[in-house]
PDB file of C-alpha atoms in Angstrom:
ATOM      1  CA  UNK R   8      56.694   7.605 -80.097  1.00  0.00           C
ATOM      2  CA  UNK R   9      58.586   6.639 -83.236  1.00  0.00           C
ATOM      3  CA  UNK R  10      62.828   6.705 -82.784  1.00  0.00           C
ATOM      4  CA  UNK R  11      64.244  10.015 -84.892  1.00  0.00           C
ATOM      5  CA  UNK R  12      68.231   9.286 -86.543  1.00  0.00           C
ATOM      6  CA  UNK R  13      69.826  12.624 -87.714  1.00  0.00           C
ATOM      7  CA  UNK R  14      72.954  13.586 -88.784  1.00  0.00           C
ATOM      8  CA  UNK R  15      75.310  14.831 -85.615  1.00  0.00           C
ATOM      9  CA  UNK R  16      76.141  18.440 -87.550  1.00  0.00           C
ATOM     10  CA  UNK R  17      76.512  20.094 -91.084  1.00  0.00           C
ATOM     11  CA  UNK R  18      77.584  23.224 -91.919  1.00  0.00           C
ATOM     12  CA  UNK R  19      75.660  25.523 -94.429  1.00  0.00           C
ATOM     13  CA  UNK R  20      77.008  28.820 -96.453  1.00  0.00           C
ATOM     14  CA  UNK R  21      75.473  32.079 -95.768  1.00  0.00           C
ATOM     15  CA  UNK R  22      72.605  33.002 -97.752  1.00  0.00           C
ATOM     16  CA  UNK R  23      72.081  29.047 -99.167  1.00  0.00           C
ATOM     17  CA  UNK R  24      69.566  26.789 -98.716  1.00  0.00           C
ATOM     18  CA  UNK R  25      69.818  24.180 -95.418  1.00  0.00           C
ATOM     19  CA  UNK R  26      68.527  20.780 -96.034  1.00  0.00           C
ATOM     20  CA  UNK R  27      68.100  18.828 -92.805  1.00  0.00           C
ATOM     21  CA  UNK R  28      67.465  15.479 -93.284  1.00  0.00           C
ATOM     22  CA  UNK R  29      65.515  13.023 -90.583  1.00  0.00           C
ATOM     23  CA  UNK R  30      65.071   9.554 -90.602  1.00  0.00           C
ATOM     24  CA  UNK R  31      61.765   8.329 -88.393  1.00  0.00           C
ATOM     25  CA  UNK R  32      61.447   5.128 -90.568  1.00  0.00           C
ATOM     26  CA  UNK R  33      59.254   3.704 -87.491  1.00  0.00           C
ATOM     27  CA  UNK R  34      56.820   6.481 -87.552  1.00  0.00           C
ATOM     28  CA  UNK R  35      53.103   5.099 -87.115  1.00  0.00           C
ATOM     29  CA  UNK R  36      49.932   7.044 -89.143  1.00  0.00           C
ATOM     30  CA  UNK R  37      48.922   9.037 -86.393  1.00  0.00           C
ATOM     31  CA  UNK R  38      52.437  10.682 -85.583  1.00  0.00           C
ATOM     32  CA  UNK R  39      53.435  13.811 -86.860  1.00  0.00           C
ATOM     33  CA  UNK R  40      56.684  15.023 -87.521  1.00  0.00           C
ATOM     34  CA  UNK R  41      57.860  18.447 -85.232  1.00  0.00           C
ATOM     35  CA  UNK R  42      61.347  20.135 -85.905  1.00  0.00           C
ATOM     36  CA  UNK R  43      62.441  22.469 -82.974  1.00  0.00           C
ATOM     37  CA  UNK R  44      65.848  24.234 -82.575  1.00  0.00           C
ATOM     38  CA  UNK R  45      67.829  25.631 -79.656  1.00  0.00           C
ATOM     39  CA  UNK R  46      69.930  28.162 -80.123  1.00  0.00           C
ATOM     40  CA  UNK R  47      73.011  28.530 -78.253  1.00  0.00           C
ATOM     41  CA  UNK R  48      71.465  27.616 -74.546  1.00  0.00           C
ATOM     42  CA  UNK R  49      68.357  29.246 -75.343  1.00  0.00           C
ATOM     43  CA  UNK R  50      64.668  27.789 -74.893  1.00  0.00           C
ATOM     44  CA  UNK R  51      63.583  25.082 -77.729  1.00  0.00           C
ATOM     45  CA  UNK R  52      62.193  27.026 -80.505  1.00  0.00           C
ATOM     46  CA  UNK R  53      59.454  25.176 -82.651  1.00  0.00           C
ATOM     47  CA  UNK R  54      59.992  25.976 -85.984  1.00  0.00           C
ATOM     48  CA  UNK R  55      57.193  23.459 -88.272  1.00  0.00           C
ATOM     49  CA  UNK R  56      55.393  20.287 -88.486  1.00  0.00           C
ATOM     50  CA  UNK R  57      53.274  18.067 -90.210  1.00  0.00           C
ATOM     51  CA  UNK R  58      51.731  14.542 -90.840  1.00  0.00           C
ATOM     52  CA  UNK R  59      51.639  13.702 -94.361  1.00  0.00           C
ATOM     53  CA  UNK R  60      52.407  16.510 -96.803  1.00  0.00           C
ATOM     54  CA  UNK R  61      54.435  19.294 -97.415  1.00  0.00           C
ATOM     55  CA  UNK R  62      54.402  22.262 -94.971  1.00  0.00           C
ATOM     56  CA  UNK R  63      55.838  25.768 -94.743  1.00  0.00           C
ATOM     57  CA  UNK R  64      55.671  28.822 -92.792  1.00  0.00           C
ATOM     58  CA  UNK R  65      57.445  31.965 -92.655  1.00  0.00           C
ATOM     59  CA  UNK R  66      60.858  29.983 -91.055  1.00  0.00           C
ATOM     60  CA  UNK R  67      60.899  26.634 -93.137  1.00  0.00           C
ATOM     61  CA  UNK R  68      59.444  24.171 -95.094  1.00  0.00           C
ATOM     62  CA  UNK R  69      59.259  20.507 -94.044  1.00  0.00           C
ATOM     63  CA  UNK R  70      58.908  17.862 -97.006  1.00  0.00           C
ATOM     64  CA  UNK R  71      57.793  14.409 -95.933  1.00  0.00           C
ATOM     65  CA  UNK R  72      58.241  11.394 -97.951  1.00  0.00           C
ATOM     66  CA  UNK R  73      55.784   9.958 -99.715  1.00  0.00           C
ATOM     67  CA  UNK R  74      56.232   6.627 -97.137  1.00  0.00           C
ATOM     68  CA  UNK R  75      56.659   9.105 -94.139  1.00  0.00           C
ATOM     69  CA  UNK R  76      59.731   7.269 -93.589  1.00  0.00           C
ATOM     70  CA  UNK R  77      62.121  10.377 -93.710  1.00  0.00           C
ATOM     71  CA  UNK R  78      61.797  14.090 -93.363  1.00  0.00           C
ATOM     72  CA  UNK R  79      64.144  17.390 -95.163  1.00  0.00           C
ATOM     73  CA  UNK R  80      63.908  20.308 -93.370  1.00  0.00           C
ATOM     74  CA  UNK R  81      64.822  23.292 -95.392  1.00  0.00           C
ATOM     75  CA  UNK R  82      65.641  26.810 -94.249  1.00  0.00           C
ATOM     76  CA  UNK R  83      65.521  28.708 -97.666  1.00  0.00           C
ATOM     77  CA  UNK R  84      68.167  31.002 -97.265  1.00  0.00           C
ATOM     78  CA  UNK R  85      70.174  30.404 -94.348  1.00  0.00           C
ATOM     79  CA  UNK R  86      72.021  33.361 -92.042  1.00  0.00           C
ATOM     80  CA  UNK R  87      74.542  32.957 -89.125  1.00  0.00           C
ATOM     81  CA  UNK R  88      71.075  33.368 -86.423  1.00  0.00           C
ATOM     82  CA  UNK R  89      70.030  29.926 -87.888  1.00  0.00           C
ATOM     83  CA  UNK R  90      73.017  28.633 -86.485  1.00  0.00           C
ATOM     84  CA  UNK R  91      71.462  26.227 -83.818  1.00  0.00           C
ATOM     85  CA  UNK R  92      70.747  22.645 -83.008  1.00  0.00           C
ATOM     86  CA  UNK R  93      67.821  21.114 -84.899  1.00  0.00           C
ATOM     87  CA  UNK R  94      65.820  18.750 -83.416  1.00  0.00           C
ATOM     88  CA  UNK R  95      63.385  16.728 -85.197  1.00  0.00           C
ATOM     89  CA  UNK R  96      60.730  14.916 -82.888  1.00  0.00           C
ATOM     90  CA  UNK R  97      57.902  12.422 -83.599  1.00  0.00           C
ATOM     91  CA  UNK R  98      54.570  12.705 -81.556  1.00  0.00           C
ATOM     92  CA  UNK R  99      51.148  11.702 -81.760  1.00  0.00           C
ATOM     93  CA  UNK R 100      48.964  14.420 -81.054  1.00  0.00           C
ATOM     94  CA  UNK R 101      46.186  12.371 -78.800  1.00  0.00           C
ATOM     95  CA  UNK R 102      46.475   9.791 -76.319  1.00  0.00           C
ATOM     96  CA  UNK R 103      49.456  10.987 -74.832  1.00  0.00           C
ATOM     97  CA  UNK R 104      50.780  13.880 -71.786  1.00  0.00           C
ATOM     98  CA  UNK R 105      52.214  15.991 -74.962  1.00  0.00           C
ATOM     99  CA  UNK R 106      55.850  15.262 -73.917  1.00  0.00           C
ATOM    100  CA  UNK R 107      59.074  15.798 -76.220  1.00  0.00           C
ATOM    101  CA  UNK R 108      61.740  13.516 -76.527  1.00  0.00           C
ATOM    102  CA  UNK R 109      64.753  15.266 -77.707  1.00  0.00           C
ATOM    103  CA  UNK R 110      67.406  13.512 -78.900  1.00  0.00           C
ATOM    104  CA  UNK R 111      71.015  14.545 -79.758  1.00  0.00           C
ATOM    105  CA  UNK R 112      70.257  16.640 -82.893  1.00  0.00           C
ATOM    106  CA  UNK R 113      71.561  18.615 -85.856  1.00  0.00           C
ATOM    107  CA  UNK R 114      74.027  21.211 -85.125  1.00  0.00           C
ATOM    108  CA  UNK R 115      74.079  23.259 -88.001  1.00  0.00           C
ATOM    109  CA  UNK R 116      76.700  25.923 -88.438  1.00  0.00           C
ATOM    110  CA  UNK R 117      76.244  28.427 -90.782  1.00  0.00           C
ATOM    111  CA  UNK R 118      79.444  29.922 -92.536  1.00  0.00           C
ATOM    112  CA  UNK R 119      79.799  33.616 -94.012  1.00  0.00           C
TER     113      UNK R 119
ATOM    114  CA  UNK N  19      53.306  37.710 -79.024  1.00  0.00           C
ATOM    115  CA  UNK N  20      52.391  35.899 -75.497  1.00  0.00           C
ATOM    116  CA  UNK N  21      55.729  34.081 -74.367  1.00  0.00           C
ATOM    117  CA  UNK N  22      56.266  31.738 -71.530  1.00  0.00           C
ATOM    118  CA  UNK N  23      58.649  33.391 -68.755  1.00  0.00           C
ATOM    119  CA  UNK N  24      60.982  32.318 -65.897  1.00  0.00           C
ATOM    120  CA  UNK N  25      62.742  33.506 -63.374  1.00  0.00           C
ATOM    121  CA  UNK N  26      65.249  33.991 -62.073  1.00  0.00           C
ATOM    122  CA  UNK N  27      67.502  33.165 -65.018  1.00  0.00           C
ATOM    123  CA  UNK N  28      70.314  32.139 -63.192  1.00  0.00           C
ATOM    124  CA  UNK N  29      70.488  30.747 -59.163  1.00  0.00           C
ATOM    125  CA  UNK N  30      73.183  29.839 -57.149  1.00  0.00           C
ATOM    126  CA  UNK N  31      72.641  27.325 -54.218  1.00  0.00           C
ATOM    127  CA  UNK N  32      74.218  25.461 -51.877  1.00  0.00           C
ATOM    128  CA  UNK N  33      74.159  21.671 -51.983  1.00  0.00           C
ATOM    129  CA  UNK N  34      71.299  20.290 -49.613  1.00  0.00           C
ATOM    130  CA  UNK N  35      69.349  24.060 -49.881  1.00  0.00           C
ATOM    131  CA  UNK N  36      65.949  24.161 -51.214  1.00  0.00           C
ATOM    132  CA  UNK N  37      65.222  25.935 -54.537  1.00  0.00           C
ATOM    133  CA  UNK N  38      62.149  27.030 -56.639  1.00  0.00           C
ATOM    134  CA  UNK N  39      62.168  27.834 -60.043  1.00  0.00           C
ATOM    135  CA  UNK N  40      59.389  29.878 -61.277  1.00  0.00           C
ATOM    136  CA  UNK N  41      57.618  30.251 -64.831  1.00  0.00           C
ATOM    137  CA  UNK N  42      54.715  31.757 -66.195  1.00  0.00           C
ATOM    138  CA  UNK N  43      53.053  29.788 -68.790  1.00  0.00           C
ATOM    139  CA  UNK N  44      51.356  31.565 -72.000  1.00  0.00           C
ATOM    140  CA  UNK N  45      47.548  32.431 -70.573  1.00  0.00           C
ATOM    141  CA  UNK N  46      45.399  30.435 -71.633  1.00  0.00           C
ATOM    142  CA  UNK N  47      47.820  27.268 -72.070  1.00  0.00           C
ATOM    143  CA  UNK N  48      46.612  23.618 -70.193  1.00  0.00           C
ATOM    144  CA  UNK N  49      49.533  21.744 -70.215  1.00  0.00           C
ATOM    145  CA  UNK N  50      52.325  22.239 -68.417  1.00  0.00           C
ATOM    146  CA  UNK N  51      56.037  20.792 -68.587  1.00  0.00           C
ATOM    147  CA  UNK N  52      59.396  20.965 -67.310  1.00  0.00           C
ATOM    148  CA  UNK N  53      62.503  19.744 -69.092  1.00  0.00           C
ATOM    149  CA  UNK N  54      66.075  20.129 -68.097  1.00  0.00           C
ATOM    150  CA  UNK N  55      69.539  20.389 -69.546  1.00  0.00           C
ATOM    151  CA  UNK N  56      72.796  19.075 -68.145  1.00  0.00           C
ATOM    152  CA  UNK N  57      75.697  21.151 -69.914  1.00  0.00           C
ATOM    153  CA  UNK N  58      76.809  19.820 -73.086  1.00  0.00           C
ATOM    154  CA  UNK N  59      73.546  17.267 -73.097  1.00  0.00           C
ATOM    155  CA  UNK N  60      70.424  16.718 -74.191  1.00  0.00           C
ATOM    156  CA  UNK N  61      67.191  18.121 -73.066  1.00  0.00           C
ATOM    157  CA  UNK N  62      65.143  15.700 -70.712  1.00  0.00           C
ATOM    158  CA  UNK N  63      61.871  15.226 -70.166  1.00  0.00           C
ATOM    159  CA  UNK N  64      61.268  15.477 -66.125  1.00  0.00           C
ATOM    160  CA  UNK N  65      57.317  16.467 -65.737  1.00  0.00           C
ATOM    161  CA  UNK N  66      53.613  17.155 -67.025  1.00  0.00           C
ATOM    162  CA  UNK N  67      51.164  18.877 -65.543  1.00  0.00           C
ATOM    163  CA  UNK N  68      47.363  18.878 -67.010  1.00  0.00           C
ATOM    164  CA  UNK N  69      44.441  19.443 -64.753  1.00  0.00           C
ATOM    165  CA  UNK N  70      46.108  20.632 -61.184  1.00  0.00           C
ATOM    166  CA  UNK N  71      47.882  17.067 -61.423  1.00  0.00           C
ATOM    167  CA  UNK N  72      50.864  15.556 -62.800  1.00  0.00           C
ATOM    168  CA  UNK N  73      50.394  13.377 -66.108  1.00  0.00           C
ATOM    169  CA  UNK N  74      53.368  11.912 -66.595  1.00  0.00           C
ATOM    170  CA  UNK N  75      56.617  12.000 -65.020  1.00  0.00           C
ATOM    171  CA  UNK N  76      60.072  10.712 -65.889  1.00  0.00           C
ATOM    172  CA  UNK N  77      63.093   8.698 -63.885  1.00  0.00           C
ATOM    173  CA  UNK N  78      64.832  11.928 -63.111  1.00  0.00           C
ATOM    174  CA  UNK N  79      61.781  13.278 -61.004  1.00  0.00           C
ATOM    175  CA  UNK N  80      62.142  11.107 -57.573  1.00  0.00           C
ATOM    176  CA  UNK N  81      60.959  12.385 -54.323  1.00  0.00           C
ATOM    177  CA  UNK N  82      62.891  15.545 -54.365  1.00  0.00           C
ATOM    178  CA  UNK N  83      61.427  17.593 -56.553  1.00  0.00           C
ATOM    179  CA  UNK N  84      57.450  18.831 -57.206  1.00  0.00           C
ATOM    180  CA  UNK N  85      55.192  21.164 -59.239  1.00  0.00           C
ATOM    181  CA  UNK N  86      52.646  23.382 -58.606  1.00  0.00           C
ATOM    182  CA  UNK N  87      50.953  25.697 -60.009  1.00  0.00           C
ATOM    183  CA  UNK N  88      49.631  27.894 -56.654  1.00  0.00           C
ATOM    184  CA  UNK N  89      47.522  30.688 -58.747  1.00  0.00           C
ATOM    185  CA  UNK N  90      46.386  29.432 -62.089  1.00  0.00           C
ATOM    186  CA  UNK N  91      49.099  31.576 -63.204  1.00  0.00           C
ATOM    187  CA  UNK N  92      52.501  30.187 -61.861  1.00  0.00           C
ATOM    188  CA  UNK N  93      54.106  27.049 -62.733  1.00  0.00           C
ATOM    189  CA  UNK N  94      56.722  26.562 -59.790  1.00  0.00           C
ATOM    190  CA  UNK N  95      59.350  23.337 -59.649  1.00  0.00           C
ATOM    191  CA  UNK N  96      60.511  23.333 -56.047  1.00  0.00           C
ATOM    192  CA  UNK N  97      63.522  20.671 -55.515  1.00  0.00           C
ATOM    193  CA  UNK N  98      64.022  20.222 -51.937  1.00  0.00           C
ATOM    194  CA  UNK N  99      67.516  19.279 -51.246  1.00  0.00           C
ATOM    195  CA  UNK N 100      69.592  20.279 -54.101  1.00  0.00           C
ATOM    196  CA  UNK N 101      72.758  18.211 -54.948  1.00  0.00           C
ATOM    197  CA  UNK N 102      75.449  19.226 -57.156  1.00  0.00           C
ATOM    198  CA  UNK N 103      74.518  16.921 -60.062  1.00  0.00           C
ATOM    199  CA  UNK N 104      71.122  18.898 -60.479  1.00  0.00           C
ATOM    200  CA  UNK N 105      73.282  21.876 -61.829  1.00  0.00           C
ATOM    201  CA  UNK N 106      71.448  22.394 -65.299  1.00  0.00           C
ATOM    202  CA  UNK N 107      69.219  24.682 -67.401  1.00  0.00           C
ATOM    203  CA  UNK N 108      66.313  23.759 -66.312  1.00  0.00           C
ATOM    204  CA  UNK N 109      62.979  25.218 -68.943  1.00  0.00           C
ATOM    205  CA  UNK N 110      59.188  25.437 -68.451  1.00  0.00           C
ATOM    206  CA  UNK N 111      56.977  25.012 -71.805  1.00  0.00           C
ATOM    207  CA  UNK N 112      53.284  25.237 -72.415  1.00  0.00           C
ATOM    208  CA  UNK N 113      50.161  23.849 -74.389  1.00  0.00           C
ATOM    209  CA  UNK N 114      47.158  25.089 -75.575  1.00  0.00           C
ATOM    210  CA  UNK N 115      46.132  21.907 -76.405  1.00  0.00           C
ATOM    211  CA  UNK N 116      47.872  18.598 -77.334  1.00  0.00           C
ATOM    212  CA  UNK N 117      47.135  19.522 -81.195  1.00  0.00           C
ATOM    213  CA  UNK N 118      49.426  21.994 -81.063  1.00  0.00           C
ATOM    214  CA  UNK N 119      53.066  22.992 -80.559  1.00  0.00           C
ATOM    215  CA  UNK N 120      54.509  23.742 -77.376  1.00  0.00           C
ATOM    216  CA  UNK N 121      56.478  27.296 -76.102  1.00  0.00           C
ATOM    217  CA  UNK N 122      59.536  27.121 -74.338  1.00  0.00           C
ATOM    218  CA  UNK N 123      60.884  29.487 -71.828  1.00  0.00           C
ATOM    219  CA  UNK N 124      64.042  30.839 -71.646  1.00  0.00           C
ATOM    220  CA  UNK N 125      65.390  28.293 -68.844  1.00  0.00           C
ATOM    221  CA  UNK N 126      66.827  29.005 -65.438  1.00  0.00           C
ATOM    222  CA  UNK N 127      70.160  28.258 -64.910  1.00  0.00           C
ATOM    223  CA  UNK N 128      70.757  26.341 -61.421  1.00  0.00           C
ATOM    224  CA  UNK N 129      73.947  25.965 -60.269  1.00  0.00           C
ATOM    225  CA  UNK N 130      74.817  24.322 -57.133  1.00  0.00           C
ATOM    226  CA  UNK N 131      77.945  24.407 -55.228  1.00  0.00           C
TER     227      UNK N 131
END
């Protein structure tokens, strides 16, 4: 699976928009992108994914570069429960046990 | 909406005692995992389970620990002979299929004095 580089925190007002950036410049055509969170000490949440174009669901929307290189997670209109660590994980979804491989994360911090 | 569970959510044990952590995957899930966190680090990778059998396994699961799942229903990690640096959270997820996303539990916290 394709090595994930994202930023070690940010911090996001109340009420704005968080952009999450990834980096996954390795990623091969049959990996998609996942973004999970854990909040506090809580179980990995998954919050999105997808392969080549843009995504969203009733928590985020994922945008994908055109050369799949990089990856923006965006919570629309951020409030202090969002405050978590993001993970964003590559995975193929065949030819493999299904296994994550977290790595360090975003810890975002949303302000009031 | 169906949920993976564990319990208990927090055990205490003794260095060199046995423990079992439970979890009950979502119903009609396949794949099976356990993951652990040391405080203040990462979440690790430490087993899959697909087809009453392991799949994959990483460094961190030697000898002392194994899976099972006993009823079709329960997911058990047993570790035989706890030692203080296995203190974590320790969290069960599940997989419909490999296509798909998987569901974390809330995590057990093992402590061990």
């Amino acid at each position: 699976d394709a090595k994930t580089t994202q930023p070690t925190s940010m911090d996001c007002a109340e009420g704005r928009a968080a952009n999450l950036p990834c980096n996954h410049s390795t990623i091969s055509g049959n990996e998609y992108v996942y973004w999970y969170r854990q909040i506090h000490s809580q179980g990995p949440q998954y919050i999105i994914h997808g392969l080549k174009n843009n995504e969203t669901n009733e928590m985020a929307s994922l945008i994908i570069t055109e050369d799949r290189k990089s990856s923006t997670l965006i919570l629309p209109h951020a409030t202090l429960r969002d405050t978590a660590v993001y993970y964003c994980i590559v995975r193929s979804r065949s030819g493999n046990t299904g296994k994550l491989i977290f790595g360090q994360g975003t810890t975002l911090q949303v302000k009031p | 909406e169906p949920e993976v569970t564990q319990t208990p959510s927090h055990q205490v044990t003794q260095m060199g005692q046995e423990v079992i952590l439970r979890c009950v995957p979502i119903s009609n899930h396949l794949y099976f995992y356990w993951y652990r966190q040391i405080l203040g680090q990462k979440v690790e990778f430490l087993v899959s389970f697909y087809n009453n059998e392991i799949s994959e396994k990483s460094e961190i699961f030697d000898d002392q620990f194994s899976v099972e799942r006993p009823d079709g229903s329960n997911f058990t990690l047993k570790i035989r002979s706890t030692k203080l640096e296995d203190s974590a959270m320790y969290f069960c997820a599940s997989l419909v299929g490999l296509a798909y996303e998987q569901y974390f539990g809330p995590g057990t916290r093992l402590t061990v004095t």
